[in-house]
Every structure is written in structure tokens, then in C-alpha cells.
Rosetta silent file (secondary structure, phi, psi, omega in degrees, C-alpha in Angstrom):
SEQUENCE: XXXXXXXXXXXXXXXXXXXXXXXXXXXXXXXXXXXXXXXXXXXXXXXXXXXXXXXXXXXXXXXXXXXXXXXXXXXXXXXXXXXXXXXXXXXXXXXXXXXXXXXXXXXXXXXXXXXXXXXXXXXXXXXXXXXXXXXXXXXXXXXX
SCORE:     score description
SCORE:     0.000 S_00000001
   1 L     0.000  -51.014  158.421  -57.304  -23.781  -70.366 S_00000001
   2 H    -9.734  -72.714 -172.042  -58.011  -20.701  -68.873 S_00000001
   3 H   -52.786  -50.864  162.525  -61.109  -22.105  -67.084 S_00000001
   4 H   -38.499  -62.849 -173.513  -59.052  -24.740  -65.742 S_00000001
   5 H   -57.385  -51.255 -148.707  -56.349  -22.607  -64.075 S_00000001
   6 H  -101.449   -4.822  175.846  -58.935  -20.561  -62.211 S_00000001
   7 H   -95.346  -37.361  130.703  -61.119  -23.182  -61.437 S_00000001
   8 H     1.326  -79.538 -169.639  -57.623  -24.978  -59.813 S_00000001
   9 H   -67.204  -36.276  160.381  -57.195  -21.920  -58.073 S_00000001
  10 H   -68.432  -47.804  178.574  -60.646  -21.645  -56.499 S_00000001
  11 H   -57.149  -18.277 -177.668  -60.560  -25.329  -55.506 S_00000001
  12 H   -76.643  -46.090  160.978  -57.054  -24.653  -53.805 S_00000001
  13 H   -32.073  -76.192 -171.823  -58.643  -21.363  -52.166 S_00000001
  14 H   -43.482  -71.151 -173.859  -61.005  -23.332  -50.601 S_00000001
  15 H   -42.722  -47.269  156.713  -59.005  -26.050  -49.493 S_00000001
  16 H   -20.181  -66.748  171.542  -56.867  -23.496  -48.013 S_00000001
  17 H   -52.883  -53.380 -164.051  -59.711  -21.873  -46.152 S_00000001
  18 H   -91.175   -9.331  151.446  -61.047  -24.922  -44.768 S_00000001
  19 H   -40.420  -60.581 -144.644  -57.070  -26.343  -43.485 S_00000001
  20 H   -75.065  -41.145  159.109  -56.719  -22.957  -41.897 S_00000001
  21 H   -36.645  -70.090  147.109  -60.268  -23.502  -40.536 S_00000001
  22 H   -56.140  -10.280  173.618  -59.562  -26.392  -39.177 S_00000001
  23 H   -72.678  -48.840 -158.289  -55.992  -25.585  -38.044 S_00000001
  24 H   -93.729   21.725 -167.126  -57.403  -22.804  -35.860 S_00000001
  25 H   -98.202  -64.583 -164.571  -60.191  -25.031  -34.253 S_00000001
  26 H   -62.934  -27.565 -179.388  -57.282  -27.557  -33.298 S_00000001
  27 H   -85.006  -34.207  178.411  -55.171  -24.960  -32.112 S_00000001
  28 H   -57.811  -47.048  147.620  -57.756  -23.766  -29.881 S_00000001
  29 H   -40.479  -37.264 -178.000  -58.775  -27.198  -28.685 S_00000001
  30 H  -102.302  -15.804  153.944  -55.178  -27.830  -27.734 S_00000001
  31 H   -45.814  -51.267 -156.876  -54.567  -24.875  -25.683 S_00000001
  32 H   -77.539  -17.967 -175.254  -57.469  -25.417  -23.795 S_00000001
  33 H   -71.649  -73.679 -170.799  -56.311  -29.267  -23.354 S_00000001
  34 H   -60.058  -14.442  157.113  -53.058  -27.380  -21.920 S_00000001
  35 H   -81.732  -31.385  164.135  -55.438  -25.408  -19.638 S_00000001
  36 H   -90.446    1.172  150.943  -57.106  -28.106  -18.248 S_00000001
  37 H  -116.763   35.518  144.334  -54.189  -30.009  -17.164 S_00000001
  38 H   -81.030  -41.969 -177.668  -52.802  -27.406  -15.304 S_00000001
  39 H   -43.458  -55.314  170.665  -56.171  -26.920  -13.665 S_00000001
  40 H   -35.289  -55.100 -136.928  -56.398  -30.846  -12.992 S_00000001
  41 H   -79.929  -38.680 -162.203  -52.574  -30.168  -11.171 S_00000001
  42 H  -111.500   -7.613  148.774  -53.502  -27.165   -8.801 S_00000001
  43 H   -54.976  -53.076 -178.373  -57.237  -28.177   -8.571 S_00000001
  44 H   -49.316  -37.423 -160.156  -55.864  -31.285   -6.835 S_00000001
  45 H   -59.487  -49.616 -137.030  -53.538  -28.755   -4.850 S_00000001
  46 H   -77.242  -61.506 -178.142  -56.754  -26.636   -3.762 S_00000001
  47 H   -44.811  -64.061  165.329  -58.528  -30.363   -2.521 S_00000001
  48 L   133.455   27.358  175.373  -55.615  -31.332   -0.339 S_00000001
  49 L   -62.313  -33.754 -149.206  -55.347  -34.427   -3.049 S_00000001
  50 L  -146.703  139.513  175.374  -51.894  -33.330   -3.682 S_00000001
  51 L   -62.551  165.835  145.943  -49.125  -31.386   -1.666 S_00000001
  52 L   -40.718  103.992  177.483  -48.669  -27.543   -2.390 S_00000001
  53 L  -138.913   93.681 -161.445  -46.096  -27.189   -5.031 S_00000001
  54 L   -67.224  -19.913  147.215  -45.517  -23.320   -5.721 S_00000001
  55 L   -27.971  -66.004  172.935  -43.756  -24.489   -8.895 S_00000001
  56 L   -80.676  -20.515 -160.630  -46.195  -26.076  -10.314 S_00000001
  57 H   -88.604  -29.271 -140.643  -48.948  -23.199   -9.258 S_00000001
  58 H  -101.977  -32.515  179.091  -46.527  -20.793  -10.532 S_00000001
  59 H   -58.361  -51.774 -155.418  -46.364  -23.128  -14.322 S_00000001
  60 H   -46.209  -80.439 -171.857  -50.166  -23.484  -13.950 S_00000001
  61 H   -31.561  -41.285 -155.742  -50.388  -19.477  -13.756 S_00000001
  62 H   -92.872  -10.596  175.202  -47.740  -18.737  -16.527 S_00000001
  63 H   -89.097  -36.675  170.908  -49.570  -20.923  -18.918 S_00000001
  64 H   -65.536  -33.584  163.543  -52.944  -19.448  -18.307 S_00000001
  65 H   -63.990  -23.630  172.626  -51.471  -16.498  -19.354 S_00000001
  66 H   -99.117  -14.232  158.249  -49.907  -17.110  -22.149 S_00000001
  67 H   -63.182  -88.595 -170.557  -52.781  -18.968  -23.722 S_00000001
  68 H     3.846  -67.149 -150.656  -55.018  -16.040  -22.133 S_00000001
  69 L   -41.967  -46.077 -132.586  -52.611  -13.991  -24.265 S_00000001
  70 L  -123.681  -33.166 -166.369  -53.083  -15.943  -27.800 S_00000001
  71 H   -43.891  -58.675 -147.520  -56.977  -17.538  -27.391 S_00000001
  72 H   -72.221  -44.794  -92.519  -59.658  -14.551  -28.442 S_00000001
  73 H  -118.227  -26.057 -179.660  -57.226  -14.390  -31.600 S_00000001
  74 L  -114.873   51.737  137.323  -58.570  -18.302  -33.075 S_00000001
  75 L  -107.646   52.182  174.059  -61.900  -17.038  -33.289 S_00000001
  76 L   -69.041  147.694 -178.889  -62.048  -15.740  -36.743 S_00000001
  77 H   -40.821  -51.738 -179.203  -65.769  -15.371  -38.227 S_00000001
  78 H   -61.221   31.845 -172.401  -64.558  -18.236  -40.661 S_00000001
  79 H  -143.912    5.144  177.315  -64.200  -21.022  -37.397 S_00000001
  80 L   -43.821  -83.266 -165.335  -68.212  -20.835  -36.269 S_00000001
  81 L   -69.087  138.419  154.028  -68.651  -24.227  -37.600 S_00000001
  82 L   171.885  174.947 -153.027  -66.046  -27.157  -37.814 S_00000001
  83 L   -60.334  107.463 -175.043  -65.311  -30.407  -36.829 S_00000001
  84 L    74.434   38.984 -165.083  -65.727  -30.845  -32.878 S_00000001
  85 L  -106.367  150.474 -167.482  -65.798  -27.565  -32.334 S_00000001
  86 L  -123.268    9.188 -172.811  -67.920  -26.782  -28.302 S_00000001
  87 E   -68.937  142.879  175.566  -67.441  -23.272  -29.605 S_00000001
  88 L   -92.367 -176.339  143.072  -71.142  -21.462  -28.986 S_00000001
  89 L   -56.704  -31.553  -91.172  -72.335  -18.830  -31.513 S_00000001
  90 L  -157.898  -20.407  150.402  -72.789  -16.556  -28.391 S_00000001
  91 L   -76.723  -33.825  170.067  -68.942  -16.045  -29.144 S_00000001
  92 L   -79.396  -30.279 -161.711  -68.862  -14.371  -32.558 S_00000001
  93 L  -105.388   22.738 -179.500  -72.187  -12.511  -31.317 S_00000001
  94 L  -159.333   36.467 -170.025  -70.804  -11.080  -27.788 S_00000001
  95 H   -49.523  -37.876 -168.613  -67.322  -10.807  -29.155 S_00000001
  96 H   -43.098  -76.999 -160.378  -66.997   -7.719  -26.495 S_00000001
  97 H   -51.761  -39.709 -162.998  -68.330   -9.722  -23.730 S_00000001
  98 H   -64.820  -47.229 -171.903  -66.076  -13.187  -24.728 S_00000001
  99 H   -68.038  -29.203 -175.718  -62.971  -10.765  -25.023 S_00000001
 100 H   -98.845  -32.034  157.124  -63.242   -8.839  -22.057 S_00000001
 101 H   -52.266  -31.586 -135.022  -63.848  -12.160  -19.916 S_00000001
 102 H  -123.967  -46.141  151.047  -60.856  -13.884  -21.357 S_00000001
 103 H   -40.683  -35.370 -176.353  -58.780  -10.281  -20.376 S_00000001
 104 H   -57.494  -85.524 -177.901  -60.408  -10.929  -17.194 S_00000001
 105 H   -25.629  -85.537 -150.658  -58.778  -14.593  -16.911 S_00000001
 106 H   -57.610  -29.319  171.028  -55.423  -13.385  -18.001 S_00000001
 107 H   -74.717  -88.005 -171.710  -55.511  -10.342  -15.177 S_00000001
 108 H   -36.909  -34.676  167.683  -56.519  -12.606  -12.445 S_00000001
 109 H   -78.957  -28.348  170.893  -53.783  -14.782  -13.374 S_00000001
 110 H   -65.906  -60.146 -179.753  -50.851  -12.256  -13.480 S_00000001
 111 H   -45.941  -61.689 -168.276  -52.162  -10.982   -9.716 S_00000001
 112 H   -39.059  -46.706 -164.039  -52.367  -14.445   -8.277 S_00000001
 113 H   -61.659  -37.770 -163.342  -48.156  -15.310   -9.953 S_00000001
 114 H   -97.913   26.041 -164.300  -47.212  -12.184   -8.303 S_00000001
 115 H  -106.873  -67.985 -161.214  -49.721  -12.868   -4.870 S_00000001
 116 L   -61.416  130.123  165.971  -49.333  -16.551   -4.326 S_00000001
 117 L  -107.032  -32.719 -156.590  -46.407  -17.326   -2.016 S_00000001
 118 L  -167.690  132.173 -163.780  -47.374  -19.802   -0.129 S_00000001
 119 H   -23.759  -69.677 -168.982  -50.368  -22.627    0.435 S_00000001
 120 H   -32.830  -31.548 -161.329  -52.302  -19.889    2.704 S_00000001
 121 H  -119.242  -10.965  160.652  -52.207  -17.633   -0.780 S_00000001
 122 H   -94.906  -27.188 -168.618  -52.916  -20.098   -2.928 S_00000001
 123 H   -89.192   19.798  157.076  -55.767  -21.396   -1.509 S_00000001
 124 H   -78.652  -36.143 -164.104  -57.140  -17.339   -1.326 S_00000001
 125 H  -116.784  -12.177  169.793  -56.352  -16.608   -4.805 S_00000001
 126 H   -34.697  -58.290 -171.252  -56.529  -19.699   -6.714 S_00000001
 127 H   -62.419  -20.810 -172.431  -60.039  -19.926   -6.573 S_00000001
 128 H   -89.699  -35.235  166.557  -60.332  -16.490   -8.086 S_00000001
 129 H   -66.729  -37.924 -160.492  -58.484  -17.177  -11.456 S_00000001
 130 H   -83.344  -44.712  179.630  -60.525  -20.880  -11.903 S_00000001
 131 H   -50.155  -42.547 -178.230  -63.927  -18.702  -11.254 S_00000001
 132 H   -59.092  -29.751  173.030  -62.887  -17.118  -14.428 S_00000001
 133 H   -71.080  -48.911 -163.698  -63.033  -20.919  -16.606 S_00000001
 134 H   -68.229  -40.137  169.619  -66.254  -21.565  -15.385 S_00000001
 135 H   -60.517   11.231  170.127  -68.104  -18.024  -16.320 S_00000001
 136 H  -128.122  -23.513  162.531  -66.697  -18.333  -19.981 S_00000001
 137 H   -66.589  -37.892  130.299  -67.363  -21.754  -20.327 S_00000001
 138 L   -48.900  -75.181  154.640  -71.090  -21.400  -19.310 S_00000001
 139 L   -20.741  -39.657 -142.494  -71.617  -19.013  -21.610 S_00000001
 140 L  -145.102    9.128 -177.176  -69.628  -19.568  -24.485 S_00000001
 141 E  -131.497  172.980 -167.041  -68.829  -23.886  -24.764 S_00000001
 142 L  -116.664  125.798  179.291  -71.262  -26.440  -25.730 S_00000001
 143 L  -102.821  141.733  169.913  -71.349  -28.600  -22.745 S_00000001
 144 L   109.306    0.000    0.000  -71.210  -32.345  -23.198 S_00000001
């Protein structure tokens, strides 16, 4: 009976482990979902696809930040592996470097919200936060 309960209790452990595992893959995956369609909106801006809307620039910004804010945090050791995950290994093993990049991001986006004013100041400083996706994404995503 014994044997039972605790063998219960390991399978539930697990099961636990690998929800939470997978919870923090998905949450990670859907921030970054919410980062790339702000990008799409003031990428477009940056092209001259789409008017200048300091609104939306200003959304863009406050979301990179508050992901910025929450991201290095759903990389626990237990999330290397899992289903669809573009995460590289080169994240658990340059934790410094991933973390300090992603601080990076999150700085360049607070100057630009309080910088950008106006088209002239978006298209100076825009470009400086979006330099920041591509250097962590070289590094640190499995592209394709």
C-alpha cells in the first residue's frame, strides 16, 4: 500500500515537472509572439509601409519592456529541452551573457519611450532597441 502511495506521488511529481516544463516554454513562446507583433507594427512604421503612430511606438516600447522585465526568468535549467522549444543551449551556458543582453533590450527600450517624440526620433532610436532582437536571437534561437 505503502509502495503505491509513493509510487502515485512520484508519478504526480513528474507530471508536475513536465506541465510546469512545458507551461514555461509556452509562456516564453507567447511573449515573444507578443514581441514580434509589435515589431511587425513599428517595423512597418520604420519602412514608410505604415504612417507614424506615436501610440502605437509608445505600446510597442511598453511591451518590450515588460516582457524584457519577465523573459530571463522562464529559463529554468529544467526547460533546455521541450516541445518546440528554438531555445539554444548557449542560453543555460552564457546565462551572464543571455541576461545582460536581454537588460540591454529592456534599457534601450525605456530611453527610446522617453526619446521618441516624433517620426524624426523614431526613426533615430527605433533602430537601436530592434538591434537588440537580432544579437540575442543569433546567438541564443534555433533559426528555422
Amino acid at each position: 500500500m505503502m509502495r503505491g502511495v509513493f509510487v502515485a506521488g512520484a508519478l504526480a511529481l513528474g507530471v508536475t515537472a513536465a506541465v510546469a516544463q512545458a507551461n514555461v516554454i509556452e509562456q516564453r513562446q507567447n511573449l515573444m509572439k507578443q514581441n514580434g507583433a509589435a515589431t511587425r507594427t513599428v517595423s512597418g512604421m520604420l519602412r514608410g509601409q505604415t504612417p507614424f503612430d506615436l501610440a502605437q511606438v509608445q505600446g510597442a516600447l511598453r511591451n518590450y519592456i515588460e516582457v524584457g522585465r519577465v523573459y530571463p526568468s522562464l529559463f529554468p535549467d529544467n526547460s533546455k529541452e521541450g516541445n518546440n522549444t528554438k531555445a539554444l543551449p548557449a542560453i543555460w551556458e552564457n546565462k551572464a551573457d543571455f541576461n545582460a543582453l536581454n537588460a540591454k533590450f529592456v534599457q534601450d527600450s525605456q530611453t527610446a519611450l522617453t526619446t521618441i517624440k516624433d517620426e524624426a526620433t523614431f526613426k533615430t532610436e527605433m533602430p537601436k532597441v530592434l538591434q537588440n532582437c537580432g544579437g540575442c536571437h543569433q546567438k541564443y534561437q534555433r533559426q528555422g
